[in-house]
Amino acid sequence: MKVYRRRAVLIGEMLTIIMVFLIGSGLILTALNALLEAHQRVVEGSNRAAMIDDFLHKLRSDVRRADAAHLSAEPAADGAVQCLTLPRADGEAVYRVEGHAVTRSAVGLDTATHVWDDPDLSVRFIDESVPMEARRLVRVIVTWKPTRTHDTAPTRTFDAAIRTAGQQSGEGERHD
């Protein structure tokens, strides 16, 4: 009986050691998974920031080359579609926002170029020009609201003020 009792105790101790090892391994894997997800969020955020910067750079170039007198930003009544028309010497450029997709087209071209199409990003064009002024001011508000992921990353707003006629533009990022 003593032999069986010793074997039972030994088996119990071995099972306890195995259980502790499995629980410890699970905790370590959970921690590593959390670190990986955090890293992916950082990478995704920096990729989006680079994409927004590239978009604003191209748009700023188009706005600065535009004919200020005929530049127009037209938000639709429902806010779903917004259009920024930039008349230029080499042809009119039109940026159109439909939902979360932004396209750029030019007069005489049947095809529109996708600037981006992403459910987490939205764009608004606001014409803040002073009437009868030679220069025009257009605010471009790009909002990144992470909806696809279940993380708690804050909504980030990139607010760029762009002037025609080669004026300086102010650009900033606001965390809501």
PDB file of C-alpha atoms in Angstrom:
ATOM      1  CA  MET A   1       0.000   0.000   0.000  1.00  0.00           C
ATOM      2  CA  LYS A   2       2.867   2.350   0.826  1.00  0.00           C
ATOM      3  CA  VAL A   3       4.312   1.821  -2.653  1.00  0.00           C
ATOM      4  CA  TYR A   4       1.002   2.715  -4.297  1.00  0.00           C
ATOM      5  CA  ARG A   5       0.623   5.730  -2.048  1.00  0.00           C
ATOM      6  CA  ARG A   6       4.119   6.968  -2.965  1.00  0.00           C
ATOM      7  CA  ARG A   7       3.372   6.481  -6.675  1.00  0.00           C
ATOM      8  CA  ALA A   8       0.086   8.372  -6.320  1.00  0.00           C
ATOM      9  CA  VAL A   9       1.858  11.248  -4.563  1.00  0.00           C
ATOM     10  CA  LEU A  10       4.600  11.250  -7.201  1.00  0.00           C
ATOM     11  CA  ILE A  11       2.051  11.246 -10.034  1.00  0.00           C
ATOM     12  CA  GLY A  12       0.143  14.059  -8.291  1.00  0.00           C
ATOM     13  CA  GLU A  13       3.309  16.140  -7.983  1.00  0.00           C
ATOM     14  CA  MET A  14       4.180  15.536 -11.618  1.00  0.00           C
ATOM     15  CA  LEU A  15       0.675  16.573 -12.703  1.00  0.00           C
ATOM     16  CA  THR A  16       0.939  19.706 -10.555  1.00  0.00           C
ATOM     17  CA  ILE A  17       4.285  20.602 -12.162  1.00  0.00           C
ATOM     18  CA  ILE A  18       2.830  20.031 -15.644  1.00  0.00           C
ATOM     19  CA  MET A  19      -0.239  22.180 -14.824  1.00  0.00           C
ATOM     20  CA  VAL A  20       1.938  25.015 -13.494  1.00  0.00           C
ATOM     21  CA  PHE A  21       4.092  24.814 -16.620  1.00  0.00           C
ATOM     22  CA  LEU A  22       1.053  24.925 -18.925  1.00  0.00           C
ATOM     23  CA  ILE A  23      -0.507  27.851 -17.072  1.00  0.00           C
ATOM     24  CA  GLY A  24       2.799  29.741 -17.122  1.00  0.00           C
ATOM     25  CA  SER A  25       3.214  29.077 -20.837  1.00  0.00           C
ATOM     26  CA  GLY A  26      -0.313  30.324 -21.482  1.00  0.00           C
ATOM     27  CA  LEU A  27       0.343  33.535 -19.588  1.00  0.00           C
ATOM     28  CA  ILE A  28       3.592  34.119 -21.481  1.00  0.00           C
ATOM     29  CA  LEU A  29       1.862  33.521 -24.840  1.00  0.00           C
ATOM     30  CA  THR A  30      -0.963  35.891 -23.882  1.00  0.00           C
ATOM     31  CA  ALA A  31       1.545  38.606 -22.989  1.00  0.00           C
ATOM     32  CA  LEU A  32       3.452  38.101 -26.255  1.00  0.00           C
ATOM     33  CA  ASN A  33       0.210  38.269 -28.231  1.00  0.00           C
ATOM     34  CA  ALA A  34      -0.731  41.560 -26.554  1.00  0.00           C
ATOM     35  CA  LEU A  35       2.697  43.009 -27.398  1.00  0.00           C
ATOM     36  CA  LEU A  36       2.351  41.903 -31.024  1.00  0.00           C
ATOM     37  CA  GLU A  37      -1.098  43.514 -31.334  1.00  0.00           C
ATOM     38  CA  ALA A  38       0.205  46.766 -29.846  1.00  0.00           C
ATOM     39  CA  HIS A  39       3.096  46.766 -32.315  1.00  0.00           C
ATOM     40  CA  GLN A  40       0.703  46.156 -35.227  1.00  0.00           C
ATOM     41  CA  ARG A  41      -1.423  49.132 -34.119  1.00  0.00           C
ATOM     42  CA  VAL A  42       1.656  51.369 -34.060  1.00  0.00           C
ATOM     43  CA  VAL A  43       2.719  50.212 -37.533  1.00  0.00           C
ATOM     44  CA  GLU A  44      -0.805  50.656 -38.890  1.00  0.00           C
ATOM     45  CA  GLY A  45      -0.974  54.145 -37.423  1.00  0.00           C
ATOM     46  CA  SER A  46       2.358  55.194 -38.931  1.00  0.00           C
ATOM     47  CA  ASN A  47       1.348  53.765 -42.330  1.00  0.00           C
ATOM     48  CA  ARG A  48      -1.882  55.749 -42.252  1.00  0.00           C
ATOM     49  CA  ALA A  49      -0.057  58.900 -41.158  1.00  0.00           C
ATOM     50  CA  ALA A  50       2.352  58.515 -44.100  1.00  0.00           C
ATOM     51  CA  MET A  51      -0.565  58.005 -46.493  1.00  0.00           C
ATOM     52  CA  ILE A  52      -2.317  61.125 -45.157  1.00  0.00           C
ATOM     53  CA  ASP A  53       0.889  63.168 -45.465  1.00  0.00           C
ATOM     54  CA  ASP A  54       1.306  62.004 -49.071  1.00  0.00           C
ATOM     55  CA  PHE A  55      -2.296  62.917 -49.892  1.00  0.00           C
ATOM     56  CA  LEU A  56      -1.961  66.381 -48.316  1.00  0.00           C
ATOM     57  CA  HIS A  57       1.313  66.975 -50.166  1.00  0.00           C
ATOM     58  CA  LYS A  58      -0.263  66.178 -53.552  1.00  0.00           C
ATOM     59  CA  LEU A  59      -3.387  68.176 -52.755  1.00  0.00           C
ATOM     60  CA  ARG A  60      -1.337  71.162 -51.565  1.00  0.00           C
ATOM     61  CA  SER A  61       0.544  71.115 -54.857  1.00  0.00           C
ATOM     62  CA  ASP A  62      -2.730  71.120 -56.824  1.00  0.00           C
ATOM     63  CA  VAL A  63      -4.252  73.891 -54.698  1.00  0.00           C
ATOM     64  CA  ARG A  64      -1.205  76.139 -55.023  1.00  0.00           C
ATOM     65  CA  ARG A  65      -1.304  75.835 -58.812  1.00  0.00           C
ATOM     66  CA  ALA A  66      -5.042  76.539 -58.966  1.00  0.00           C
ATOM     67  CA  ASP A  67      -6.753  79.669 -60.247  1.00  0.00           C
ATOM     68  CA  ALA A  68      -7.888  81.192 -56.955  1.00  0.00           C
ATOM     69  CA  ALA A  69     -10.808  83.049 -58.481  1.00  0.00           C
ATOM     70  CA  HIS A  70     -12.589  79.864 -59.532  1.00  0.00           C
ATOM     71  CA  LEU A  71     -11.555  77.427 -56.814  1.00  0.00           C
ATOM     72  CA  SER A  72     -14.544  75.926 -55.022  1.00  0.00           C
ATOM     73  CA  ALA A  73     -15.246  73.488 -52.220  1.00  0.00           C
ATOM     74  CA  GLU A  74     -18.801  72.208 -52.286  1.00  0.00           C
ATOM     75  CA  PRO A  75     -20.082  70.072 -49.433  1.00  0.00           C
ATOM     76  CA  ALA A  76     -23.301  68.237 -50.273  1.00  0.00           C
ATOM     77  CA  ALA A  77     -26.417  68.790 -48.173  1.00  0.00           C
ATOM     78  CA  ASP A  78     -26.107  65.370 -46.537  1.00  0.00           C
ATOM     79  CA  GLY A  79     -22.335  65.711 -46.112  1.00  0.00           C
ATOM     80  CA  ALA A  80     -21.770  62.369 -47.854  1.00  0.00           C
ATOM     81  CA  VAL A  81     -20.278  63.749 -51.070  1.00  0.00           C
ATOM     82  CA  GLN A  82     -17.892  66.675 -51.157  1.00  0.00           C
ATOM     83  CA  CYS A  83     -16.140  68.099 -54.147  1.00  0.00           C
ATOM     84  CA  LEU A  84     -13.081  70.323 -54.409  1.00  0.00           C
ATOM     85  CA  THR A  85     -12.656  71.891 -57.848  1.00  0.00           C
ATOM     86  CA  LEU A  86      -9.229  73.326 -58.685  1.00  0.00           C
ATOM     87  CA  PRO A  87      -9.094  75.143 -62.037  1.00  0.00           C
ATOM     88  CA  ARG A  88      -5.519  75.220 -63.307  1.00  0.00           C
ATOM     89  CA  ALA A  89      -3.747  76.383 -66.420  1.00  0.00           C
ATOM     90  CA  ASP A  90      -3.012  72.767 -67.411  1.00  0.00           C
ATOM     91  CA  GLY A  91      -6.557  71.525 -66.798  1.00  0.00           C
ATOM     92  CA  GLU A  92      -9.092  71.381 -64.004  1.00  0.00           C
ATOM     93  CA  ALA A  93      -8.468  68.937 -61.162  1.00  0.00           C
ATOM     94  CA  VAL A  94     -11.452  67.668 -59.202  1.00  0.00           C
ATOM     95  CA  TYR A  95     -11.240  65.868 -55.873  1.00  0.00           C
ATOM     96  CA  ARG A  96     -14.418  64.074 -54.899  1.00  0.00           C
ATOM     97  CA  VAL A  97     -15.247  62.394 -51.605  1.00  0.00           C
ATOM     98  CA  GLU A  98     -17.850  59.649 -51.574  1.00  0.00           C
ATOM     99  CA  GLY A  99     -18.145  57.943 -48.222  1.00  0.00           C
ATOM    100  CA  HIS A 100     -14.601  56.946 -47.312  1.00  0.00           C
ATOM    101  CA  ALA A 101     -13.232  56.949 -50.872  1.00  0.00           C
ATOM    102  CA  VAL A 102     -11.418  59.904 -52.413  1.00  0.00           C
ATOM    103  CA  THR A 103     -10.930  60.181 -56.157  1.00  0.00           C
ATOM    104  CA  ARG A 104      -9.074  62.718 -58.280  1.00  0.00           C
ATOM    105  CA  SER A 105      -9.998  63.382 -61.884  1.00  0.00           C
ATOM    106  CA  ALA A 106      -9.101  65.962 -64.484  1.00  0.00           C
ATOM    107  CA  VAL A 107     -11.132  67.590 -67.216  1.00  0.00           C
ATOM    108  CA  GLY A 108     -10.907  65.590 -70.404  1.00  0.00           C
ATOM    109  CA  LEU A 109     -10.108  62.331 -68.613  1.00  0.00           C
ATOM    110  CA  ASP A 110     -12.820  59.709 -68.275  1.00  0.00           C
ATOM    111  CA  THR A 111     -11.072  57.791 -65.544  1.00  0.00           C
ATOM    112  CA  ALA A 112     -10.689  58.947 -61.957  1.00  0.00           C
ATOM    113  CA  THR A 113      -7.638  58.123 -59.880  1.00  0.00           C
ATOM    114  CA  HIS A 114      -8.268  56.638 -56.461  1.00  0.00           C
ATOM    115  CA  VAL A 115      -6.419  58.634 -53.832  1.00  0.00           C
ATOM    116  CA  TRP A 116      -7.547  56.173 -51.191  1.00  0.00           C
ATOM    117  CA  ASP A 117     -10.422  53.948 -50.184  1.00  0.00           C
ATOM    118  CA  ASP A 118     -10.335  53.038 -46.506  1.00  0.00           C
ATOM    119  CA  PRO A 119     -13.260  52.608 -44.076  1.00  0.00           C
ATOM    120  CA  ASP A 120     -11.225  54.116 -41.218  1.00  0.00           C
ATOM    121  CA  LEU A 121     -10.477  57.396 -43.027  1.00  0.00           C
ATOM    122  CA  SER A 122     -12.730  60.286 -43.939  1.00  0.00           C
ATOM    123  CA  VAL A 123     -12.023  63.602 -45.648  1.00  0.00           C
ATOM    124  CA  ARG A 124     -13.794  66.961 -45.635  1.00  0.00           C
ATOM    125  CA  PHE A 125     -13.046  70.008 -47.771  1.00  0.00           C
ATOM    126  CA  ILE A 126     -14.035  73.393 -46.345  1.00  0.00           C
ATOM    127  CA  ASP A 127     -13.710  76.624 -48.297  1.00  0.00           C
ATOM    128  CA  GLU A 128     -12.819  79.308 -45.750  1.00  0.00           C
ATOM    129  CA  SER A 129     -11.942  81.998 -48.269  1.00  0.00           C
ATOM    130  CA  VAL A 130     -12.761  85.651 -47.720  1.00  0.00           C
ATOM    131  CA  PRO A 131     -14.986  86.901 -50.566  1.00  0.00           C
ATOM    132  CA  MET A 132     -13.284  89.166 -53.090  1.00  0.00           C
ATOM    133  CA  GLU A 133      -9.818  88.216 -51.857  1.00  0.00           C
ATOM    134  CA  ALA A 134      -7.075  87.321 -54.322  1.00  0.00           C
ATOM    135  CA  ARG A 135      -5.971  84.300 -52.302  1.00  0.00           C
ATOM    136  CA  ARG A 136      -8.174  81.388 -51.279  1.00  0.00           C
ATOM    137  CA  LEU A 137      -8.008  79.231 -48.170  1.00  0.00           C
ATOM    138  CA  VAL A 138      -9.167  75.628 -48.175  1.00  0.00           C
ATOM    139  CA  ARG A 139      -9.154  73.509 -45.047  1.00  0.00           C
ATOM    140  CA  VAL A 140      -8.755  69.795 -45.536  1.00  0.00           C
ATOM    141  CA  ILE A 141      -9.776  67.724 -42.542  1.00  0.00           C
ATOM    142  CA  VAL A 142      -8.701  64.083 -42.600  1.00  0.00           C
ATOM    143  CA  THR A 143     -10.093  61.954 -39.781  1.00  0.00           C
ATOM    144  CA  TRP A 144      -8.789  58.530 -38.835  1.00  0.00           C
ATOM    145  CA  LYS A 145     -11.255  56.646 -36.659  1.00  0.00           C
ATOM    146  CA  PRO A 146     -10.176  53.034 -36.121  1.00  0.00           C
ATOM    147  CA  THR A 147     -13.386  51.049 -36.570  1.00  0.00           C
ATOM    148  CA  ARG A 148     -12.023  47.803 -37.984  1.00  0.00           C
ATOM    149  CA  THR A 149      -9.977  46.993 -34.917  1.00  0.00           C
ATOM    150  CA  HIS A 150     -11.213  46.455 -31.392  1.00  0.00           C
ATOM    151  CA  ASP A 151      -8.504  48.594 -29.864  1.00  0.00           C
ATOM    152  CA  THR A 152      -9.045  51.833 -27.985  1.00  0.00           C
ATOM    153  CA  ALA A 153      -6.859  54.029 -30.198  1.00  0.00           C
ATOM    154  CA  PRO A 154      -8.094  57.633 -30.206  1.00  0.00           C
ATOM    155  CA  THR A 155      -9.622  59.290 -33.238  1.00  0.00           C
ATOM    156  CA  ARG A 156      -6.944  61.419 -34.885  1.00  0.00           C
ATOM    157  CA  THR A 157      -7.701  64.484 -36.973  1.00  0.00           C
ATOM    158  CA  PHE A 158      -5.230  65.989 -39.431  1.00  0.00           C
ATOM    159  CA  ASP A 159      -6.296  69.559 -40.136  1.00  0.00           C
ATOM    160  CA  ALA A 160      -4.438  71.245 -43.008  1.00  0.00           C
ATOM    161  CA  ALA A 161      -5.049  74.819 -44.123  1.00  0.00           C
ATOM    162  CA  ILE A 162      -3.914  75.326 -47.722  1.00  0.00           C
ATOM    163  CA  ARG A 163      -3.706  78.699 -49.484  1.00  0.00           C
ATOM    164  CA  THR A 164      -3.530  79.391 -53.171  1.00  0.00           C
ATOM    165  CA  ALA A 165      -1.087  81.853 -54.756  1.00  0.00           C
ATOM    166  CA  GLY A 166       1.931  80.247 -53.086  1.00  0.00           C
ATOM    167  CA  GLN A 167       1.015  81.280 -49.545  1.00  0.00           C
ATOM    168  CA  GLN A 168       2.262  79.361 -46.544  1.00  0.00           C
ATOM    169  CA  SER A 169       0.055  76.618 -45.188  1.00  0.00           C
ATOM    170  CA  GLY A 170      -0.385  75.588 -41.607  1.00  0.00           C
ATOM    171  CA  GLU A 171      -0.788  71.949 -40.770  1.00  0.00           C
ATOM    172  CA  GLY A 172      -1.390  70.252 -37.488  1.00  0.00           C
ATOM    173  CA  GLU A 173      -2.665  67.120 -35.877  1.00  0.00           C
ATOM    174  CA  ARG A 174      -5.330  67.127 -33.214  1.00  0.00           C
ATOM    175  CA  HIS A 175      -6.285  64.246 -30.906  1.00  0.00           C
ATOM    176  CA  ASP A 176      -9.976  64.169 -30.040  1.00  0.00           C
TER     177      ASP A 176
END
